[in-house]
Tab-separated table of C-alpha atoms and ligand atoms in Angstrom:
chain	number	residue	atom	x	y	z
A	1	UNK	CA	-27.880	10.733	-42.292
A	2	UNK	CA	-24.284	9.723	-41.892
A	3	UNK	CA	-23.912	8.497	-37.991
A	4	UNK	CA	-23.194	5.315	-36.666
A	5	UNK	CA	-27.012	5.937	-34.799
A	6	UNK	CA	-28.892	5.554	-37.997
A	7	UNK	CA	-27.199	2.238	-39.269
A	8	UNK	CA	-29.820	-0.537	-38.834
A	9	UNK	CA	-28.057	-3.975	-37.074
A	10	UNK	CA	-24.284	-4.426	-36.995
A	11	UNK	CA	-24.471	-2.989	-33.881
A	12	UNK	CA	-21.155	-4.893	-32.367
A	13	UNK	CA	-19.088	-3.693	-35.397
A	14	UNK	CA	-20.175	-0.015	-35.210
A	15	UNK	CA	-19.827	-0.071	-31.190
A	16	UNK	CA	-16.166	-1.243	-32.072
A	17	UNK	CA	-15.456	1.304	-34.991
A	18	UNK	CA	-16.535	4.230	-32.396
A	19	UNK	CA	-14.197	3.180	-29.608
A	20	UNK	CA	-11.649	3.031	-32.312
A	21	UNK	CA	-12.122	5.944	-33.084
A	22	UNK	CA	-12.559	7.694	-29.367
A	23	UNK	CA	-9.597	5.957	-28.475
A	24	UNK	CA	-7.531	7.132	-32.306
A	25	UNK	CA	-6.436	3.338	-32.915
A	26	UNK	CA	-8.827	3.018	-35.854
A	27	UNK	CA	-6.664	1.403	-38.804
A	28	UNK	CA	-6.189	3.739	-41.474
A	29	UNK	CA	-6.860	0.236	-44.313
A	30	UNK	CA	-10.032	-0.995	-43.677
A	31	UNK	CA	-11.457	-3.666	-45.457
A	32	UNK	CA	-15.795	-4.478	-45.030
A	33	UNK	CA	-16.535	-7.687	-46.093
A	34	UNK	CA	-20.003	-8.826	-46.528
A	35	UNK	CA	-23.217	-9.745	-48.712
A	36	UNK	CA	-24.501	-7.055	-50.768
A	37	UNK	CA	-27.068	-4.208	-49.472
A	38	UNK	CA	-26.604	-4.562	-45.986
A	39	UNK	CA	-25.425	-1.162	-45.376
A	40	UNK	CA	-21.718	-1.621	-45.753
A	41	UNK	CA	-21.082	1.673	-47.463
A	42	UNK	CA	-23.426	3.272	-45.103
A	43	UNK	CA	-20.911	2.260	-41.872
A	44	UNK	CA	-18.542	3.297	-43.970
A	45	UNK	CA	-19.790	7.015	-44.666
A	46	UNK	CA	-20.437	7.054	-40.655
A	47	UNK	CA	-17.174	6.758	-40.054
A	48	UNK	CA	-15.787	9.396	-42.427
A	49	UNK	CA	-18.413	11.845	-40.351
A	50	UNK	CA	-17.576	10.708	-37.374
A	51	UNK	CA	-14.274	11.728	-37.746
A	52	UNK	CA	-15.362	14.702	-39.393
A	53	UNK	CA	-17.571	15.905	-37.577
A	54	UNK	CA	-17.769	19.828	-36.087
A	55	UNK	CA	-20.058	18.358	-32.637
A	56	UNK	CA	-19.477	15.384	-32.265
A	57	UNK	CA	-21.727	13.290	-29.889
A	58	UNK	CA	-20.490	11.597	-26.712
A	59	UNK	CA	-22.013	8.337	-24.903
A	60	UNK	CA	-24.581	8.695	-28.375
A	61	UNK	CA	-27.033	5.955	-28.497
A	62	UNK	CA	-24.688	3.591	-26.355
A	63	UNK	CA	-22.202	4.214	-28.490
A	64	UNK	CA	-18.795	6.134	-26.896
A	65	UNK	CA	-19.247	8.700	-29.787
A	66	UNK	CA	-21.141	9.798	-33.321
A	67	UNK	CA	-21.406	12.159	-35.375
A	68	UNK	CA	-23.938	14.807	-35.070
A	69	UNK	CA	-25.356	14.160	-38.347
A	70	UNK	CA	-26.307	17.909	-38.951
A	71	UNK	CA	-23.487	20.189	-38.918
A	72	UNK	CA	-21.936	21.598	-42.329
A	73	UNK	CA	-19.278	18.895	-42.403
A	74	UNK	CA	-22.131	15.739	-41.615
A	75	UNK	CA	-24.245	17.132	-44.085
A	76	UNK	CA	-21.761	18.000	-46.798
A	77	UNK	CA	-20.782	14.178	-46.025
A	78	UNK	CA	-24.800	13.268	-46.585
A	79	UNK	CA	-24.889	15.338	-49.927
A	80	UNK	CA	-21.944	14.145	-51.180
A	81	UNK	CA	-20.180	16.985	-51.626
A	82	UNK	CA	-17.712	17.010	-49.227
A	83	UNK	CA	-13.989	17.857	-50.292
A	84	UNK	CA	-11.886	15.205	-48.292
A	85	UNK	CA	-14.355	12.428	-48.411
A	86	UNK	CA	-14.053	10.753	-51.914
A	87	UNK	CA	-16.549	8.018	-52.799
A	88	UNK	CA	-15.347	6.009	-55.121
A	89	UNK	CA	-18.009	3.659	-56.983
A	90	UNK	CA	-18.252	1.144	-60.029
A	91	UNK	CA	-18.971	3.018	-63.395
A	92	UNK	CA	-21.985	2.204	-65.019
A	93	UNK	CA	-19.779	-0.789	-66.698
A	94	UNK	CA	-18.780	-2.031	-63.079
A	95	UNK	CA	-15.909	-1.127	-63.368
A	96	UNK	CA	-13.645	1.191	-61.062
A	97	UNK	CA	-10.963	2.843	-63.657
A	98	UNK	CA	-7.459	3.573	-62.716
A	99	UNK	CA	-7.380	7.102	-64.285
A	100	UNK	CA	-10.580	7.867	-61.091
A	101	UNK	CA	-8.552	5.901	-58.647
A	102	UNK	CA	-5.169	7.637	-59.570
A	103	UNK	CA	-6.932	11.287	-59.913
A	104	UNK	CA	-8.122	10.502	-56.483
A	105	UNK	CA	-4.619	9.459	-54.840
A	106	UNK	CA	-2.990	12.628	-56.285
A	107	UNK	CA	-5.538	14.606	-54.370
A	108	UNK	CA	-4.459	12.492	-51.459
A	109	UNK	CA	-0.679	13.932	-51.646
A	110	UNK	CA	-1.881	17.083	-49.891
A	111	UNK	CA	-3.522	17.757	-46.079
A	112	UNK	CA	-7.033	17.656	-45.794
A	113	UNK	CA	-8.422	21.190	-46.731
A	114	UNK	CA	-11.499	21.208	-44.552
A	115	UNK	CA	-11.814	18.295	-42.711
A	116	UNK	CA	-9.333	16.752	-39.860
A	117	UNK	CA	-9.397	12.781	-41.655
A	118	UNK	CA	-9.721	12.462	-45.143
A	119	UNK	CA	-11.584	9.178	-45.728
A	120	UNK	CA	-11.364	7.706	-49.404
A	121	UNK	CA	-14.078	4.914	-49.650
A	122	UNK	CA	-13.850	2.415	-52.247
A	123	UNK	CA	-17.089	0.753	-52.755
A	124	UNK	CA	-17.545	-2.690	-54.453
A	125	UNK	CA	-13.720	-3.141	-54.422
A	126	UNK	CA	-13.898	-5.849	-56.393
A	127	UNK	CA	-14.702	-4.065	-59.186
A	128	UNK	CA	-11.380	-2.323	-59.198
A	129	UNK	CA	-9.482	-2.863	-62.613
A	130	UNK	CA	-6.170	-4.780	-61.782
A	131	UNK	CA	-4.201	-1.997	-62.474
A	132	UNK	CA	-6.412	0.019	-60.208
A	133	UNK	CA	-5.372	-1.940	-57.658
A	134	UNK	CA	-1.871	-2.022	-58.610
A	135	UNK	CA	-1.847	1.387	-57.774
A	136	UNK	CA	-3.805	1.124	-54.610
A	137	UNK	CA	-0.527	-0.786	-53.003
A	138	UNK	CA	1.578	1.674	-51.758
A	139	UNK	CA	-1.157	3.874	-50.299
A	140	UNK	CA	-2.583	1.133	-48.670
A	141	UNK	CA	1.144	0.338	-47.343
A	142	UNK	CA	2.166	3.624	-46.196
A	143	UNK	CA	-1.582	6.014	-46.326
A	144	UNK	CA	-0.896	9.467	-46.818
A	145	UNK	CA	-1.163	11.267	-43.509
A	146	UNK	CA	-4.334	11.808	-41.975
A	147	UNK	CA	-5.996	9.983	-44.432
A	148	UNK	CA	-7.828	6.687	-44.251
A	149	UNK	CA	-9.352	3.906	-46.835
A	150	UNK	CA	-12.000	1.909	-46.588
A	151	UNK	CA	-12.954	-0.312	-49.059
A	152	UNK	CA	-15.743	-2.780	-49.277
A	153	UNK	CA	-16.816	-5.882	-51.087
A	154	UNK	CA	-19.146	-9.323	-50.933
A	155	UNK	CA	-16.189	-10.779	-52.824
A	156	UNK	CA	-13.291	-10.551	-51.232
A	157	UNK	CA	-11.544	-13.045	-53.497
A	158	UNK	CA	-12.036	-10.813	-56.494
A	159	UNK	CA	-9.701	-8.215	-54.661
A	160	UNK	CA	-5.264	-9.128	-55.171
A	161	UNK	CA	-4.304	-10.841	-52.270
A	162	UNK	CA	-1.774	-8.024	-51.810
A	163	UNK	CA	-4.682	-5.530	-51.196
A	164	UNK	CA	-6.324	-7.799	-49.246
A	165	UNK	CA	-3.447	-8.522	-47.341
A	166	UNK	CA	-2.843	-4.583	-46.464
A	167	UNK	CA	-6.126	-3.954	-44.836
A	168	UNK	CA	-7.849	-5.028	-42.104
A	169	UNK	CA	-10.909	-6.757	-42.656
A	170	UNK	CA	-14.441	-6.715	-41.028
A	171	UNK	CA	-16.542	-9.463	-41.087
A	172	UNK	CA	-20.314	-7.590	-41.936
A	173	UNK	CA	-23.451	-10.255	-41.262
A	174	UNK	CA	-26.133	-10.677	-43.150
A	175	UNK	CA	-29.475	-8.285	-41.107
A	176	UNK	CA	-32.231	-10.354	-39.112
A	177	UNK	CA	-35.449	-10.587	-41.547
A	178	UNK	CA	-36.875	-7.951	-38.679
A	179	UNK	CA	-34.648	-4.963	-39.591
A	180	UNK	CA	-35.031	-4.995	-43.090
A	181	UNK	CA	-38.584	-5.417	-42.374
A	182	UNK	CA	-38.832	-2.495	-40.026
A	183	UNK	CA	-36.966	-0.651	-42.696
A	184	UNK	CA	-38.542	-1.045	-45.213
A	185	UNK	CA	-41.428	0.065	-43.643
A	186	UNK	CA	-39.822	3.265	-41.762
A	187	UNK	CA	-37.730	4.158	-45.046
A	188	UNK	CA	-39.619	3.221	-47.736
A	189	UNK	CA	-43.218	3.026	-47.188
A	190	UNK	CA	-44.417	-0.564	-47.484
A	191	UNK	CA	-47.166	-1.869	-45.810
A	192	UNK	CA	-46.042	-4.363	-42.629
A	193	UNK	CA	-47.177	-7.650	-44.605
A	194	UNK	CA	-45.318	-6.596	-47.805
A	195	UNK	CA	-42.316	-5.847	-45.777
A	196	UNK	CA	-42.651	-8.939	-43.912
A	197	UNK	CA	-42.583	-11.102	-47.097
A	198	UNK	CA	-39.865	-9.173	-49.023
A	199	UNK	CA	-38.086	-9.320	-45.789
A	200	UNK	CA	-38.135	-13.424	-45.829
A	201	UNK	CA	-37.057	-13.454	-49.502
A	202	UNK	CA	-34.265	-10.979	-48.954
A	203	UNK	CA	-31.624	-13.197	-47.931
A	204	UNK	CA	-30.925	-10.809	-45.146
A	205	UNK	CA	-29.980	-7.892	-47.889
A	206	UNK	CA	-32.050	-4.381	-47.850
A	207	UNK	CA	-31.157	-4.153	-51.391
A	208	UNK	CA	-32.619	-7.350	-52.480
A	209	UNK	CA	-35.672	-6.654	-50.296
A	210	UNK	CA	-36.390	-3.344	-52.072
A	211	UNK	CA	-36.086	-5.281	-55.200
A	212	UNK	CA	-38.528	-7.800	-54.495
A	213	UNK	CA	-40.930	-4.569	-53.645
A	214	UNK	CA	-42.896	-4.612	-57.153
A	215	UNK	CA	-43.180	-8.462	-57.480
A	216	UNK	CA	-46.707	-10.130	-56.806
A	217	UNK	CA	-45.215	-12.478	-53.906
A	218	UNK	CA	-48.725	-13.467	-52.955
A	219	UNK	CA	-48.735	-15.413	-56.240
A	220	UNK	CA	-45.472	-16.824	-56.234
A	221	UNK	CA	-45.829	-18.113	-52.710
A	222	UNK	CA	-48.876	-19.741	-53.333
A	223	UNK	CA	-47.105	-21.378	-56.491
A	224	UNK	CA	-44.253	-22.657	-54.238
A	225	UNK	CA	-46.996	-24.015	-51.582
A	226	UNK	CA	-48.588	-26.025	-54.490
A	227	UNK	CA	-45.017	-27.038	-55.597
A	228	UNK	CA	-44.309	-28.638	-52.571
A	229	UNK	CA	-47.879	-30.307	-51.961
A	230	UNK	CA	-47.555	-32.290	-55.494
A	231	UNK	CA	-43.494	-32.799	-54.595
A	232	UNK	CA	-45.337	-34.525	-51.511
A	233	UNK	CA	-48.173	-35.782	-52.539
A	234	UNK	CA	-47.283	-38.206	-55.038
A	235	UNK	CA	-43.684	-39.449	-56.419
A	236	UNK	CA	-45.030	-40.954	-59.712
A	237	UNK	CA	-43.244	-38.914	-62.607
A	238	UNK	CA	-46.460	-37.798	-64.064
A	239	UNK	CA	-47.312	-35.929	-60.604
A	240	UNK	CA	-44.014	-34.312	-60.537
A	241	UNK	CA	-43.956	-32.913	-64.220
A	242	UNK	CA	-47.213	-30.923	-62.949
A	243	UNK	CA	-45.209	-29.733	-60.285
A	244	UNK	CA	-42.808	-28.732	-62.600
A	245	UNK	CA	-45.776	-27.042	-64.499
A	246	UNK	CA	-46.947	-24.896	-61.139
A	247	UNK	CA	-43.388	-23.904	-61.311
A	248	UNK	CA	-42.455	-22.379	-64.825
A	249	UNK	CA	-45.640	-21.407	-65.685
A	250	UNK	CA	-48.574	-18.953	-64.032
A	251	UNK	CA	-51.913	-19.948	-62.861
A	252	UNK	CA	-53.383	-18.829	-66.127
A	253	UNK	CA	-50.758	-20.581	-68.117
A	254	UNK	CA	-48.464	-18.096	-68.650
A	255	UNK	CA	-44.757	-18.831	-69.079
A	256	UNK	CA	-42.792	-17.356	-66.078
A	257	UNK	CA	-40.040	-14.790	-66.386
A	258	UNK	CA	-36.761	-16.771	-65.463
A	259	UNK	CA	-37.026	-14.096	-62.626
A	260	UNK	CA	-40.023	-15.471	-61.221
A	261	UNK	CA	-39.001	-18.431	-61.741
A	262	UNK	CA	-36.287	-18.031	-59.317
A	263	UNK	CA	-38.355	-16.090	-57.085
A	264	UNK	CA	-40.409	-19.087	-56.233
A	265	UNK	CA	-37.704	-21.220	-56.124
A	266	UNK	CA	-36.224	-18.702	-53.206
A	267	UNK	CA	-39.803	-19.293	-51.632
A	268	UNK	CA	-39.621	-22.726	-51.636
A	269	UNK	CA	-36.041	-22.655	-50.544
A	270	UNK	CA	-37.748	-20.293	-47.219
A	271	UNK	CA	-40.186	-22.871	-46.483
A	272	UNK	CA	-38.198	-25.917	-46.532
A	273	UNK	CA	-36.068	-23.933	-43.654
A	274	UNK	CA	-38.674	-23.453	-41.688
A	275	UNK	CA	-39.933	-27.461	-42.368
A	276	UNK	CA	-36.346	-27.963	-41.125
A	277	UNK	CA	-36.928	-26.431	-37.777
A	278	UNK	CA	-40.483	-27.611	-37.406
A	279	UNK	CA	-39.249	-30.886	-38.040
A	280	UNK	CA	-36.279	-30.091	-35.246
A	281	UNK	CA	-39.190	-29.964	-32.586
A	282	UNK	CA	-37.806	-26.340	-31.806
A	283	UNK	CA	-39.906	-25.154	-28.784
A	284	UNK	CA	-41.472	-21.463	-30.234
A	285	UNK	CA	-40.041	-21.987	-34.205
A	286	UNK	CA	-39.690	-18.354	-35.557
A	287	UNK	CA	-40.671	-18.789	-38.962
A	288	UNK	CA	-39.860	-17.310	-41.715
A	289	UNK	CA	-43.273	-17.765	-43.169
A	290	UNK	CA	-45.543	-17.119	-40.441
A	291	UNK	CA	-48.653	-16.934	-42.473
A	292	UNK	CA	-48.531	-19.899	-44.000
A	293	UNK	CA	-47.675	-21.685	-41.149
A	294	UNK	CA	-50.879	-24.233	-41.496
A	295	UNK	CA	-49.360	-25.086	-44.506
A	296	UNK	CA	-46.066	-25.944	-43.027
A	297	UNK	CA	-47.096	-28.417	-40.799
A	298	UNK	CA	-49.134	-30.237	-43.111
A	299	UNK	CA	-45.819	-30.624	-45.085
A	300	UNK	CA	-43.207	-31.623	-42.345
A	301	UNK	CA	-44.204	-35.550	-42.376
A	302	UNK	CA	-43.508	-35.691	-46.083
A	303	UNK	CA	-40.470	-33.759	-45.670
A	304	UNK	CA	-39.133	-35.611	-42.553
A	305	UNK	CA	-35.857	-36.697	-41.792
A	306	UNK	CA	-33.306	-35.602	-44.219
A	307	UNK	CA	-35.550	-35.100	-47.297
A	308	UNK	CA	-36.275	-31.439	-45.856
A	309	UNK	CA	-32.691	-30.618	-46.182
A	310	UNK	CA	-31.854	-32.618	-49.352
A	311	UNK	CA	-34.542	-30.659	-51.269
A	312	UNK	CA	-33.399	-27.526	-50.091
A	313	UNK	CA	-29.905	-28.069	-51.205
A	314	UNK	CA	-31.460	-29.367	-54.952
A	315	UNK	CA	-33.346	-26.299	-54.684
A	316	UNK	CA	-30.446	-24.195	-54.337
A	317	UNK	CA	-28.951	-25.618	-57.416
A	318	UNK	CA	-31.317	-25.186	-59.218
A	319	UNK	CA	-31.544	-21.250	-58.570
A	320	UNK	CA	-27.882	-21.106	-59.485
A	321	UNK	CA	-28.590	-23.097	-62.793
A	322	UNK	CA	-31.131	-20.763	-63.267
A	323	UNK	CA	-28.695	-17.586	-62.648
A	324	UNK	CA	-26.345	-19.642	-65.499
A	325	UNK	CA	-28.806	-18.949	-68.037
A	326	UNK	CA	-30.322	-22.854	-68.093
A	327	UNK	CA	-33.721	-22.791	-69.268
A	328	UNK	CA	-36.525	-22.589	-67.180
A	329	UNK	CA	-38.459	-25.796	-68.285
A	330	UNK	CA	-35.193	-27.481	-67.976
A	331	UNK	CA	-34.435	-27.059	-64.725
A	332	UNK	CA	-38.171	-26.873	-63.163
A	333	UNK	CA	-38.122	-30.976	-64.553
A	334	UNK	CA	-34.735	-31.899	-63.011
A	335	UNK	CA	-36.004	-30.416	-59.790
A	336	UNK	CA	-39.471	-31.539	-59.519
A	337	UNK	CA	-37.928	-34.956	-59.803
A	338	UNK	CA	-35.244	-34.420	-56.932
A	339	UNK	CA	-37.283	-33.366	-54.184
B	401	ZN	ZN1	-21.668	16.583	-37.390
């Protein structure tokens, strides 16, 4: 439903977008900036209701007002189909054309036919064509009246300074682990431990958590626990090649998709954080990996110090080699032999 109500966290940036709007100073060039799958798009579409909206709500959740989320204009907004909100989105070569982006501008030459804001969303902005932006500029300089843009991006640097330059920019943070645990459970029916796991891999991203959803993590963790144990156990170069071996390849021997591979690598990456803070003598640690936390604290006198923090950053390399297409043998030796 498209209201600021049923946006999970960013709860200071959609308490500021309503009194914007209550008080009409919202910026018609807005500009969300932010990781990927964090709901972005979804503040985005709560605004165009919000403005749109036939009843909308006062002092609404704590917020100075919403939209209703069910009258014809919120729900034409939900479906879709609503004439004065245009959604723009990457084709399926992510790519935003300029013929879709100039089509769309025409439209915006006339007053709003049903609506009292026309909102034209641009999402992954980055994935405009130059030209597309080109021809972004002088909307985004002078908007049409009584419309508004709002584009978003996790790359802001992709977009032409001069776009960048005519909006003004939010600053979206990455969710707690607990709301896109709580949503995937509410939304999209995983058990609380699965949720709870794909929540600590996420990265703080709802889309990456839903991603995660038909992985074996049980597995994977318990490769990246036995990583870690023979990374501590032992620094003679035989030891850590059989790291490296727990690492590309399964329990029965299998070689691991480079997917995997990097999936263990992001568990590992998890548990040398929460080392880090055992290690910091942090009164009640919130882990990320609560249910290994036996585990843990076996491992924080090998990893004292700075080694914790050095491994983590080899381990991040690593992942990013991996995402370049190096082979997973390859790097699974380099980095048993760094950390
Ligand atoms: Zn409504």
């Amino acid at each position: 439903m498209p209201s600021f109500a049923h946006i999970v966290g960013h709860r200071r940036l959609t308490t500021l977008l309503s009194e914007a709007i209550v008080r009409d100073t919202l910026p018609p060039t807005l500009l969300f900036v932010g990781p990927s799958g964090i709901g972005k798009f979804h503040v985005a579409r709560a605004v165009a209701a919000t403005l749109n909206c036939l009843s909308p709500q006062s002092d609404h959740a704590g917020l100075p007002v919403d939209a209703c989320g069910t009258c014809l204009s919120c729900d034409r907004i939900a479906r879709g189909v609503h004439v004065d909100i245009f959604a723009l989105e990457p084709d399926d070569r992510a790519s935003i054309k300029i013929d879709v982006v100039r089509d769309v501008l025409e439209r915006t030459g006339f007053r709003p036919f049903e609506g009292r804001r026309r909102v034209v969303i641009i999402r992954d902005a980055d994935t405009l064509e130059t030209a597309s932006q080109n021809s972004l500029l002088k909307s985004l300089e002078e908007p049409p009246a009584s419309t508004g843009f709002i584009l978003t991006t996790a790359v802001p640097g992709a977009l032409l300074p001069t776009v960048r330059s005519r909006c003004m920019r939010l600053g979206f943070g990455r969710l707690p682990e607990r709301s896109v645990a709580d949503l995937l459970v509410k939304e999209h029916g995983c058990s609380e431990n699965q949720a709870v796991e794909a929540a600590a891999l996420a990265d703080g991203s709802i889309g990456q958590a839903l991603a995660l959803g038909s992985a074996d993590l049980a597995v994977l963790r318990e490769s990246a626990v036995m990583l870690l144990r023979q990374a501590a156990a032992s620094t003679a170069a035989a030891s850590r090649l059989q790291a490296a071996g727990v690492l590309v390849t399964t329990p029965s021997r299998k070689d691991r998709t480079r997917e995997d591979v990097a999936l263990v690598l992001r568990f590992v990456a998890s548990m040398l954080r929460d080392i880090e803070l055992l290690n910091a003598g942090v009164d009640t640690p919130v882990l990320a990996n609560p249910a290994i936390a036996d585990d843990l604290h076996v491992l924080t006198r090998a990893f004292a110090g700075s080694r914790a923090r050095e491994a983590f950053s080899a381990v991040d390399r690593a992942i990013m080699a991996l995402d370049r297409n190096a082979g997973t043998k390859v790097v699974g030796e380099w980095l048993a032999m760094q950390i």
